[in-house]
Amino acid sequence: MDTAFLTRWIAGIADAVRAERDRLTELDAAIGDADHGANLDRGFGAAVQALADDPPAAPGALLRLVGGTLISRVGGASGPLYGTAFREAGRSLGSSGEASEVSLADLARALRAGLDGVTRLGSAAEGDKTMVDAFAPAVRALETAVSAGAGEREAFEAAASAALAGAEATVPMVARKGRASYLGPRSAGHEDPGAASCALIFAALCTADQGHG
Amino acid sequence: MDTAFLTRWIAGIADAVRAERDRLTELDAAIGDADHGANLDRGFGAAVQALADDPPAAPGALLRLVGGTLISRVGGASGPLYGTAFREAGRSLGSSGEASEVSLADLARALRAGLDGVTRLGSAAEGDKTMVDAFAPAVRALETAVSAGAGEREAFEAAASAALAGAEATVPMVARKGRASYLGPRSAGHEDPGAASCALIFAALCTADQGHG
Amino acid sequence: MLATTREREQLRNVKKLINSAETVVTDALRGLSAAHPGLRVDPDGRTVSRSGGPTPGKVGLVSGGGSGHEPLHAGFVGYGMLDAACPGEIFTSPVPGQMVTATAAADGGAGVLYVVKNYTGDVLNFELAADLCAEEGVEIASVLVDDDVAVRDSLHTAGRRGTGATVFVEKIAGAAAEGGASLAEVTRVAEEVNARSRSFGVALSACTTPASGRPTFELGETEIELGIGIHGEPGRSRSTMRDARELAAIALDAVDEDMPLSGDALVMVNGMGATPLIELYVVFAEVAEQLAGRGVRVARSLVGDYVTSLDMRGFSVTVCLLDEDLTRLWDAPVETPALRWGR
Amino acid sequence: MLATTREREQLRNVKKLINSAETVVTDALRGLSAAHPGLRVDPDGRTVSRSGGPTPGKVGLVSGGGSGHEPLHAGFVGYGMLDAACPGEIFTSPVPGQMVTATAAADGGAGVLYVVKNYTGDVLNFELAADLCAEEGVEIASVLVDDDVAVRDSLHTAGRRGTGATVFVEKIAGAAAEGGASLAEVTRVAEEVNARSRSFGVALSACTTPASGRPTFELGETEIELGIGIHGEPGRSRSTMRDARELAAIALDAVDEDMPLSGDALVMVNGMGATPLIELYVVFAEVAEQLAGRGVRVARSLVGDYVTSLDMRGFSVTVCLLDEDLTRLWDAPVETPALRWGR
Ligand SMILES: Nc1ncnc2c1ncn2[C@@H]1O[C@H](COP(=O)(O)OP(=O)(O)O)[C@@H](O)[C@H]1O
Ligand SMILES: Nc1ncnc2c1ncn2[C@@H]1O[C@H](COP(=O)(O)OP(=O)(O)O)[C@@H](O)[C@H]1O
Ligand SMILES: [Mg+2]
Ligand SMILES: [Mg+2]
Ligand SMILES: [Mg+2]
Ligand SMILES: [Mg+2]
């Protein structure tokens, strides 16, 4: 995968977030503060713009630029968290003399680093009803696909459906992190907005791959 | 008519105002500030109480007490206006060595004095969409009945229906006095709350008379 | 005292933070008293005055009117502004007796000025009170505030309403009185402020009085009222919702048409009671920018809830054309619950 | 710039005094700037600081958070309180870049204290900013405000929210900083105020964000939310409407259970944005009376809109147990748009 693929991925996330903006906001209204859709729309919109303004030469630099843009434009909880995820993913791809192509295994490692960044910063574990509940199973699915020697399409589809399942599994959970935790038991019965947006991010890998193929 | 009659009259007004409190307030909400029902309920309730606490010996003193109570308890535009009406009516019945009985002609003269007090204080003329539009025709009807030698019942009924007709006639008027005047042409199409309450006051003369007969 | 069942039912329906419609004014005055040791509050007698009593030799300032406009007037009692206020029932002018008590609490021997908003009820009751006090030998003067351009002035009507300019009159006349001016001079200053001030108000929603429990009028989802007063009355006309820029222009046009704007101005963007501050600042941004475009400099300003109409959503704009004297009096120290600087 | 048709449609539906959902924060900052010459406002960069710049040798105080809580925080920038504030989007923590700019505007060489309300977003973004500023050689300390007793504190959750006590922390730490205290001392004072403060909030209605145009939750005609935060989140539980007396008791019980009340207290009854002042005074009357019944003296108080949640109806009560030092710092002069005395 090259910068073109990753650029398509980010553009696909931005499109999906814009299309689902109202749904994300509604999910956040139920157990948060009704801004998640607007936050990510602003952030990924800015990321697409940043990539267009000054296209990075290498995949690592590209992901770091996306992460930095999210941090500097989103705010809220999701800005630093997703920003860190992309930044750490970019960092894991090496910082000097970067390759212009990354393998599926590289990407899986990068996303694992991103996930580690998120849990380090936010200290949420799976089951806390956060984006981690979609992120973690998606990374595991990717790693499993890599171990099994699967192709990109197959791997991305596995990751996307793991993320989606993870997001859906947040519905009955009682939140222990983020704003939803203030609701205590009342947070149960609603999908976590960050988990829902994380599912969109992994689904966009498939779209980017199809655009490629 | 004696103080017992007048006491019944005031009690009858208080009852009518309480029963019609919501209607008066709604009329006032449409073209005023939604307090006319509460204002008069408070005022005539207090007047009934004042008469019970310290029953005046003469009709003039009774009407003056009612007027003073309205002034000191109602506030708003209607407090000073109705208060002045009753006070001036009481004054016209003489202030020393007052008779304990007043004739229909005395009462007509007293209410004329009350009306004069209202127009002097508020400088509203008929057609301005105020209580004067019910008050003035009612006094005229009373005076006509007196000239024609009518009995009390007949005279009161004439006054009451003149007041009611006068109140109803305020509906199409454009207000030129009081709060409703701020609405300009939009005040048309609504009955004036003060005219409506004035009709209740004259209707209560009939009830007081029936209670007597 | 617990609310009756019917009252409870009602207060649940309108969801107001009150104990009962009957006690809301008294209860709020109890709260005012507990919050402001600088005030002497008589919740039952319904008067509020400076806790130190009248200032000997100073002209006293008294105002009052219906409740539901908080912080007006009780929130403006204190050094540099009012000496006493008398709050009536919700939207109902106070009675002469309250005014007489307030006058006694304000009378330092140099006469007392009544600041009266131009409503028939306020005018009549203050007139009756002035007569009673004059009989007692207190020198009384009155200034009638009538700044609302939504109402056409005419000899044959009740005239324009008094709204936002009341705050300006009370502050500036209060400073003059505190500075030792005579009753005639304080009255002149108050009249001048009124003459140089105009207001226009817009409602996005009606208000609900505790007693009636129902909105004073109904507005559709996209309807607004232009030219409203401060008692939940409908305005001069109904219109459709616009953005803040257009609403500011409508208000300023109405003001400018009545009193051509120029020079330095004191400008208030006032919330009607349920308008968030962030929205008032948005309106103020438009007002200030458009005034600049009309060659008017916003020299002094107030943004917030000063003359409200219970839980109405909306705003009013008041403009007062300043001169040097009025600016100096505006800047003079003031120490009241709702307006404070320099002390 | 005119709003797009879709935006216009939306703003008509929600009837807010704005130009567009996208520009509301910028527009409000333009208004703040026009109204308060004592502030330096960058509406696009979203920072607000004292117009005189940093005070050399003084510890700087910076706070910030999502917009929609006005006057918090920008309304508390000025002498004796904050040096700079950075407002985020509506209900969205600001980004580290804003905080870095605000820090530069606050840094007088004696270090900078961040006053951070305990929300994941605020905490994370201020952490990132602190790292960046520390790299630049600025000494940074942070105090986390977490006064809301509606949320159970626990190691495994995000912890209690920061709400009303933020005003107390900013005022009292601001006075300490103005008095020349060191960064360590200002931080200690801020932490002490937070430790001695608790809040509880009640909503009679949800709020509507400009972007979504819909209430954040729906309440029936007789329903209320108990234990709400300041972002339109639903509370801990839904209940039925009560009178002011009972609601005050519910709030005070919740506070007292978490922090037994005694002695002298600084008490705030805060409106959520669309609550008329008359109702806040009614609530304050009950709060003060019930505190007296619990042996607590209301030594100092605030009644009004200080930490709001857009157009939510409701109130919060915050109690801070005072000692002599804190009382002295509370009484020290302050000159900001929303809090002013002694100057
Ligand atoms: N500590 C945390 N760790 C991981 N994810 C978190 C954490 N706190 C919040 N989140 C995620 O952030 C989402 C909310 O993002 P957003 O609404 O943009 O920010 P905010 O909560 O500040 O309004 C939540 O739905 C959740 O998935
Ligand atoms: N100048 C006036 N002359 C006669 N009646 C008046 C005048 N102004 C007002 N009114 C009467 O008073 C009524 C309103 O009374 P009320 O609602 O109790 O007082 P307010 O208008 O102060 O709220 C009006 O409906 C009208 O009939
Ligand atoms: Mg959110
Ligand atoms: Mg009325
Ligand atoms: Mg009235
Ligand atoms: Mg947020």
mmCIF file with all atom_site columns, C-alpha atoms in Angstrom, chain D residues 59-205:
data_model
loop_
_atom_site.group_PDB
_atom_site.id
_atom_site.type_symbol
_atom_site.label_atom_id
_atom_site.label_alt_id
_atom_site.label_comp_id
_atom_site.label_asym_id
_atom_site.label_entity_id
_atom_site.label_seq_id
_atom_site.pdbx_PDB_ins_code
_atom_site.Cartn_x
_atom_site.Cartn_y
_atom_site.Cartn_z
_atom_site.occupancy
_atom_site.B_iso_or_equiv
_atom_site.pdbx_formal_charge
_atom_site.auth_seq_id
_atom_site.auth_comp_id
_atom_site.auth_asym_id
_atom_site.auth_atom_id
_atom_site.pdbx_PDB_model_num
ATOM 1   C CA . VAL D 1 59  ? 1.719   33.258 37.928 1.00 0.00 ? 59  VAL D CA 1
ATOM 2   C CA . GLY D 1 60  ? -0.511  33.005 34.857 1.00 0.00 ? 60  GLY D CA 1
ATOM 3   C CA . LEU D 1 61  ? -3.928  31.353 34.994 1.00 0.00 ? 61  LEU D CA 1
ATOM 4   C CA . VAL D 1 62  ? -5.323  29.679 31.904 1.00 0.00 ? 62  VAL D CA 1
ATOM 5   C CA . SER D 1 63  ? -8.581  27.850 31.513 1.00 0.00 ? 63  SER D CA 1
ATOM 6   C CA . GLY D 1 64  ? -10.695 26.698 28.663 1.00 0.00 ? 64  GLY D CA 1
ATOM 7   C CA . GLY D 1 65  ? -13.244 24.201 27.564 1.00 0.00 ? 65  GLY D CA 1
ATOM 8   C CA . GLY D 1 66  ? -16.053 23.825 25.121 1.00 0.00 ? 66  GLY D CA 1
ATOM 9   C CA . SER D 1 67  ? -18.216 26.829 24.345 1.00 0.00 ? 67  SER D CA 1
ATOM 10  C CA . GLY D 1 68  ? -21.862 26.926 25.404 1.00 0.00 ? 68  GLY D CA 1
ATOM 11  C CA . HIS D 1 69  ? -21.097 27.554 29.090 1.00 0.00 ? 69  HIS D CA 1
ATOM 12  C CA . GLU D 1 70  ? -20.937 31.350 28.938 1.00 0.00 ? 70  GLU D CA 1
ATOM 13  C CA . PRO D 1 71  ? -19.795 33.383 30.805 1.00 0.00 ? 71  PRO D CA 1
ATOM 14  C CA . LEU D 1 72  ? -17.340 30.532 31.596 1.00 0.00 ? 72  LEU D CA 1
ATOM 15  C CA . HIS D 1 73  ? -14.399 30.861 30.831 1.00 0.00 ? 73  HIS D CA 1
ATOM 16  C CA . ALA D 1 74  ? -13.802 33.947 28.720 1.00 0.00 ? 74  ALA D CA 1
ATOM 17  C CA . GLY D 1 75  ? -16.087 36.017 30.958 1.00 0.00 ? 75  GLY D CA 1
ATOM 18  C CA . PHE D 1 76  ? -13.674 35.409 33.829 1.00 0.00 ? 76  PHE D CA 1
ATOM 19  C CA . VAL D 1 77  ? -10.573 36.774 32.134 1.00 0.00 ? 77  VAL D CA 1
ATOM 20  C CA . GLY D 1 78  ? -9.317  39.920 33.808 1.00 0.00 ? 78  GLY D CA 1
ATOM 21  C CA . TYR D 1 79  ? -7.664  41.333 36.889 1.00 0.00 ? 79  TYR D CA 1
ATOM 22  C CA . GLY D 1 80  ? -7.812  38.971 39.835 1.00 0.00 ? 80  GLY D CA 1
ATOM 23  C CA . MET D 1 81  ? -8.975  35.955 37.871 1.00 0.00 ? 81  MET D CA 1
ATOM 24  C CA . LEU D 1 82  ? -7.836  34.343 34.599 1.00 0.00 ? 82  LEU D CA 1
ATOM 25  C CA . ASP D 1 83  ? -5.076  35.624 32.356 1.00 0.00 ? 83  ASP D CA 1
ATOM 26  C CA . ALA D 1 84  ? -6.323  33.794 29.308 1.00 0.00 ? 84  ALA D CA 1
ATOM 27  C CA . ALA D 1 85  ? -9.037  31.436 28.140 1.00 0.00 ? 85  ALA D CA 1
ATOM 28  C CA . CYS D 1 86  ? -9.473  29.293 25.069 1.00 0.00 ? 86  CYS D CA 1
ATOM 29  C CA . PRO D 1 87  ? -13.036 28.467 24.044 1.00 0.00 ? 87  PRO D CA 1
ATOM 30  C CA . GLY D 1 88  ? -13.550 25.360 21.939 1.00 0.00 ? 88  GLY D CA 1
ATOM 31  C CA . GLU D 1 89  ? -16.419 24.539 19.635 1.00 0.00 ? 89  GLU D CA 1
ATOM 32  C CA . ILE D 1 90  ? -19.804 24.139 21.322 1.00 0.00 ? 90  ILE D CA 1
ATOM 33  C CA . PHE D 1 91  ? -19.323 21.499 24.057 1.00 0.00 ? 91  PHE D CA 1
ATOM 34  C CA . THR D 1 92  ? -15.979 20.457 22.550 1.00 0.00 ? 92  THR D CA 1
ATOM 35  C CA . SER D 1 93  ? -12.714 20.881 24.395 1.00 0.00 ? 93  SER D CA 1
ATOM 36  C CA . PRO D 1 94  ? -10.364 23.298 22.696 1.00 0.00 ? 94  PRO D CA 1
ATOM 37  C CA . VAL D 1 95  ? -7.353  21.974 20.827 1.00 0.00 ? 95  VAL D CA 1
ATOM 38  C CA . PRO D 1 96  ? -3.787  22.085 22.164 1.00 0.00 ? 96  PRO D CA 1
ATOM 39  C CA . GLY D 1 97  ? -2.813  24.865 19.747 1.00 0.00 ? 97  GLY D CA 1
ATOM 40  C CA . GLN D 1 98  ? -5.267  27.269 21.352 1.00 0.00 ? 98  GLN D CA 1
ATOM 41  C CA . MET D 1 99  ? -3.966  26.364 24.773 1.00 0.00 ? 99  MET D CA 1
ATOM 42  C CA . VAL D 1 100 ? -0.402  27.011 23.689 1.00 0.00 ? 100 VAL D CA 1
ATOM 43  C CA . THR D 1 101 ? -1.360  30.475 22.430 1.00 0.00 ? 101 THR D CA 1
ATOM 44  C CA . ALA D 1 102 ? -3.286  31.170 25.636 1.00 0.00 ? 102 ALA D CA 1
ATOM 45  C CA . THR D 1 103 ? -0.305  30.031 27.695 1.00 0.00 ? 103 THR D CA 1
ATOM 46  C CA . ALA D 1 104 ? 1.963   32.456 25.873 1.00 0.00 ? 104 ALA D CA 1
ATOM 47  C CA . ALA D 1 105 ? -0.525  35.249 26.582 1.00 0.00 ? 105 ALA D CA 1
ATOM 48  C CA . ALA D 1 106 ? -0.584  34.321 30.281 1.00 0.00 ? 106 ALA D CA 1
ATOM 49  C CA . ASP D 1 107 ? 3.062   33.596 30.930 1.00 0.00 ? 107 ASP D CA 1
ATOM 50  C CA . GLY D 1 108 ? 4.645   36.330 33.017 1.00 0.00 ? 108 GLY D CA 1
ATOM 51  C CA . GLY D 1 109 ? 7.675   34.218 33.774 1.00 0.00 ? 109 GLY D CA 1
ATOM 52  C CA . ALA D 1 110 ? 6.461   32.710 37.032 1.00 0.00 ? 110 ALA D CA 1
ATOM 53  C CA . GLY D 1 111 ? 4.784   29.665 35.545 1.00 0.00 ? 111 GLY D CA 1
ATOM 54  C CA . VAL D 1 112 ? 1.245   28.992 34.371 1.00 0.00 ? 112 VAL D CA 1
ATOM 55  C CA . LEU D 1 113 ? -1.569  27.082 36.068 1.00 0.00 ? 113 LEU D CA 1
ATOM 56  C CA . TYR D 1 114 ? -4.128  25.311 33.914 1.00 0.00 ? 114 TYR D CA 1
ATOM 57  C CA . VAL D 1 115 ? -7.590  25.092 35.458 1.00 0.00 ? 115 VAL D CA 1
ATOM 58  C CA . VAL D 1 116 ? -9.039  21.993 33.822 1.00 0.00 ? 116 VAL D CA 1
ATOM 59  C CA . LYS D 1 117 ? -12.568 20.729 34.269 1.00 0.00 ? 117 LYS D CA 1
ATOM 60  C CA . ASN D 1 118 ? -12.462 16.969 34.553 1.00 0.00 ? 118 ASN D CA 1
ATOM 61  C CA . TYR D 1 119 ? -13.655 15.756 31.175 1.00 0.00 ? 119 TYR D CA 1
ATOM 62  C CA . THR D 1 120 ? -11.624 13.309 29.143 1.00 0.00 ? 120 THR D CA 1
ATOM 63  C CA . GLY D 1 121 ? -11.365 15.736 26.248 1.00 0.00 ? 121 GLY D CA 1
ATOM 64  C CA . ASP D 1 122 ? -10.310 18.693 28.372 1.00 0.00 ? 122 ASP D CA 1
ATOM 65  C CA . VAL D 1 123 ? -7.801  16.590 30.271 1.00 0.00 ? 123 VAL D CA 1
ATOM 66  C CA . LEU D 1 124 ? -6.218  15.063 27.166 1.00 0.00 ? 124 LEU D CA 1
ATOM 67  C CA . ASN D 1 125 ? -5.949  18.298 25.223 1.00 0.00 ? 125 ASN D CA 1
ATOM 68  C CA . PHE D 1 126 ? -4.529  20.227 28.190 1.00 0.00 ? 126 PHE D CA 1
ATOM 69  C CA . GLU D 1 127 ? -2.033  17.390 28.734 1.00 0.00 ? 127 GLU D CA 1
ATOM 70  C CA . LEU D 1 128 ? -0.850  17.647 25.148 1.00 0.00 ? 128 LEU D CA 1
ATOM 71  C CA . ALA D 1 129 ? -0.615  21.430 25.486 1.00 0.00 ? 129 ALA D CA 1
ATOM 72  C CA . ALA D 1 130 ? 1.309   21.171 28.748 1.00 0.00 ? 130 ALA D CA 1
ATOM 73  C CA . ASP D 1 131 ? 3.833   18.883 27.047 1.00 0.00 ? 131 ASP D CA 1
ATOM 74  C CA . LEU D 1 132 ? 4.280   21.333 24.189 1.00 0.00 ? 132 LEU D CA 1
ATOM 75  C CA . CYS D 1 133 ? 4.645   24.321 26.541 1.00 0.00 ? 133 CYS D CA 1
ATOM 76  C CA . ALA D 1 134 ? 7.019   22.504 28.855 1.00 0.00 ? 134 ALA D CA 1
ATOM 77  C CA . GLU D 1 135 ? 9.170   21.787 25.802 1.00 0.00 ? 135 GLU D CA 1
ATOM 78  C CA . GLU D 1 136 ? 9.222   25.549 25.276 1.00 0.00 ? 136 GLU D CA 1
ATOM 79  C CA . GLY D 1 137 ? 10.461  26.004 28.821 1.00 0.00 ? 137 GLY D CA 1
ATOM 80  C CA . VAL D 1 138 ? 7.276   27.262 30.451 1.00 0.00 ? 138 VAL D CA 1
ATOM 81  C CA . GLU D 1 139 ? 6.625   25.860 33.889 1.00 0.00 ? 139 GLU D CA 1
ATOM 82  C CA . ILE D 1 140 ? 3.130   24.377 33.793 1.00 0.00 ? 140 ILE D CA 1
ATOM 83  C CA . ALA D 1 141 ? 0.942   23.068 36.592 1.00 0.00 ? 141 ALA D CA 1
ATOM 84  C CA . SER D 1 142 ? -2.633  21.822 36.335 1.00 0.00 ? 142 SER D CA 1
ATOM 85  C CA . VAL D 1 143 ? -5.547  21.590 38.700 1.00 0.00 ? 143 VAL D CA 1
ATOM 86  C CA . LEU D 1 144 ? -8.405  19.256 37.897 1.00 0.00 ? 144 LEU D CA 1
ATOM 87  C CA . VAL D 1 145 ? -11.845 20.490 38.943 1.00 0.00 ? 145 VAL D CA 1
ATOM 88  C CA . ASP D 1 146 ? -14.186 17.615 39.801 1.00 0.00 ? 146 ASP D CA 1
ATOM 89  C CA . ASP D 1 147 ? -16.957 18.861 42.044 1.00 0.00 ? 147 ASP D CA 1
ATOM 90  C CA . ASP D 1 148 ? -20.066 17.201 40.658 1.00 0.00 ? 148 ASP D CA 1
ATOM 91  C CA . VAL D 1 149 ? -21.428 14.776 43.230 1.00 0.00 ? 149 VAL D CA 1
ATOM 92  C CA . ALA D 1 150 ? -23.915 13.316 40.768 1.00 0.00 ? 150 ALA D CA 1
ATOM 93  C CA . VAL D 1 151 ? -21.062 11.245 39.411 1.00 0.00 ? 151 VAL D CA 1
ATOM 94  C CA . ARG D 1 152 ? -19.516 8.627  41.612 1.00 0.00 ? 152 ARG D CA 1
ATOM 95  C CA . ASP D 1 153 ? -15.775 8.907  41.789 1.00 0.00 ? 153 ASP D CA 1
ATOM 96  C CA . SER D 1 154 ? -13.847 5.731  41.104 1.00 0.00 ? 154 SER D CA 1
ATOM 97  C CA . LEU D 1 155 ? -10.427 4.693  39.916 1.00 0.00 ? 155 LEU D CA 1
ATOM 98  C CA . HIS D 1 156 ? -11.998 2.785  37.060 1.00 0.00 ? 156 HIS D CA 1
ATOM 99  C CA . THR D 1 157 ? -14.067 5.596  35.583 1.00 0.00 ? 157 THR D CA 1
ATOM 100 C CA . ALA D 1 158 ? -13.467 9.047  34.212 1.00 0.00 ? 158 ALA D CA 1
ATOM 101 C CA . GLY D 1 159 ? -14.200 10.372 37.707 1.00 0.00 ? 159 GLY D CA 1
ATOM 102 C CA . ARG D 1 160 ? -16.402 13.239 38.739 1.00 0.00 ? 160 ARG D CA 1
ATOM 103 C CA . ARG D 1 161 ? -17.161 16.071 36.358 1.00 0.00 ? 161 ARG D CA 1
ATOM 104 C CA . GLY D 1 162 ? -16.014 19.632 36.804 1.00 0.00 ? 162 GLY D CA 1
ATOM 105 C CA . THR D 1 163 ? -18.896 22.101 36.971 1.00 0.00 ? 163 THR D CA 1
ATOM 106 C CA . GLY D 1 164 ? -19.763 25.098 39.163 1.00 0.00 ? 164 GLY D CA 1
ATOM 107 C CA . ALA D 1 165 ? -16.687 24.964 41.402 1.00 0.00 ? 165 ALA D CA 1
ATOM 108 C CA . THR D 1 166 ? -14.648 26.072 38.398 1.00 0.00 ? 166 THR D CA 1
ATOM 109 C CA . VAL D 1 167 ? -15.786 29.635 39.080 1.00 0.00 ? 167 VAL D CA 1
ATOM 110 C CA . PHE D 1 168 ? -14.642 29.415 42.690 1.00 0.00 ? 168 PHE D CA 1
ATOM 111 C CA . VAL D 1 169 ? -11.290 27.885 41.729 1.00 0.00 ? 169 VAL D CA 1
ATOM 112 C CA . GLU D 1 170 ? -10.659 30.517 39.074 1.00 0.00 ? 170 GLU D CA 1
ATOM 113 C CA . LYS D 1 171 ? -11.626 33.415 41.360 1.00 0.00 ? 171 LYS D CA 1
ATOM 114 C CA . ILE D 1 172 ? -9.737  32.289 44.425 1.00 0.00 ? 172 ILE D CA 1
ATOM 115 C CA . ALA D 1 173 ? -6.623  30.991 42.659 1.00 0.00 ? 173 ALA D CA 1
ATOM 116 C CA . GLY D 1 174 ? -6.727  34.143 40.553 1.00 0.00 ? 174 GLY D CA 1
ATOM 117 C CA . ALA D 1 175 ? -6.652  36.272 43.689 1.00 0.00 ? 175 ALA D CA 1
ATOM 118 C CA . ALA D 1 176 ? -3.753  34.255 45.059 1.00 0.00 ? 176 ALA D CA 1
ATOM 119 C CA . ALA D 1 177 ? -1.826  34.719 41.810 1.00 0.00 ? 177 ALA D CA 1
ATOM 120 C CA . GLU D 1 178 ? -2.604  38.425 41.746 1.00 0.00 ? 178 GLU D CA 1
ATOM 121 C CA . GLY D 1 179 ? -1.317  38.609 45.302 1.00 0.00 ? 179 GLY D CA 1
ATOM 122 C CA . GLY D 1 180 ? 2.056   37.298 44.193 1.00 0.00 ? 180 GLY D CA 1
ATOM 123 C CA . ALA D 1 181 ? 1.846   33.677 45.309 1.00 0.00 ? 181 ALA D CA 1
ATOM 124 C CA . SER D 1 182 ? 4.163   31.142 43.677 1.00 0.00 ? 182 SER D CA 1
ATOM 125 C CA . LEU D 1 183 ? 2.992   28.554 41.172 1.00 0.00 ? 183 LEU D CA 1
ATOM 126 C CA . ALA D 1 184 ? 3.133   25.876 43.856 1.00 0.00 ? 184 ALA D CA 1
ATOM 127 C CA . GLU D 1 185 ? 1.092   28.016 46.235 1.00 0.00 ? 185 GLU D CA 1
ATOM 128 C CA . VAL D 1 186 ? -1.493  29.015 43.625 1.00 0.00 ? 186 VAL D CA 1
ATOM 129 C CA . THR D 1 187 ? -1.828  25.356 42.665 1.00 0.00 ? 187 THR D CA 1
ATOM 130 C CA . ARG D 1 188 ? -2.287  24.371 46.292 1.00 0.00 ? 188 ARG D CA 1
ATOM 131 C CA . VAL D 1 189 ? -4.991  27.003 46.797 1.00 0.00 ? 189 VAL D CA 1
ATOM 132 C CA . ALA D 1 190 ? -6.772  25.888 43.629 1.00 0.00 ? 190 ALA D CA 1
ATOM 133 C CA . GLU D 1 191 ? -6.680  22.284 44.773 1.00 0.00 ? 191 GLU D CA 1
ATOM 134 C CA . GLU D 1 192 ? -7.978  23.245 48.170 1.00 0.00 ? 192 GLU D CA 1
ATOM 135 C CA . VAL D 1 193 ? -10.928 25.136 46.726 1.00 0.00 ? 193 VAL D CA 1
ATOM 136 C CA . ASN D 1 194 ? -11.763 22.139 44.587 1.00 0.00 ? 194 ASN D CA 1
ATOM 137 C CA . ALA D 1 195 ? -11.434 19.776 47.539 1.00 0.00 ? 195 ALA D CA 1
ATOM 138 C CA . ARG D 1 196 ? -13.818 21.913 49.584 1.00 0.00 ? 196 ARG D CA 1
ATOM 139 C CA . SER D 1 197 ? -16.446 22.323 46.827 1.00 0.00 ? 197 SER D CA 1
ATOM 140 C CA . ARG D 1 198 ? -19.323 20.162 45.637 1.00 0.00 ? 198 ARG D CA 1
ATOM 141 C CA . SER D 1 199 ? -22.098 20.691 43.090 1.00 0.00 ? 199 SER D CA 1
ATOM 142 C CA . PHE D 1 200 ? -25.378 19.158 42.024 1.00 0.00 ? 200 PHE D CA 1
ATOM 143 C CA . GLY D 1 201 ? -27.514 20.126 39.034 1.00 0.00 ? 201 GLY D CA 1
ATOM 144 C CA . VAL D 1 202 ? -31.135 19.741 37.965 1.00 0.00 ? 202 VAL D CA 1
ATOM 145 C CA . ALA D 1 203 ? -32.565 20.179 34.463 1.00 0.00 ? 203 ALA D CA 1
ATOM 146 C CA . LEU D 1 204 ? -36.145 21.135 33.663 1.00 0.00 ? 204 LEU D CA 1
ATOM 147 C CA . SER D 1 205 ? -35.374 20.896 29.967 1.00 0.00 ? 205 SER D CA 1
#
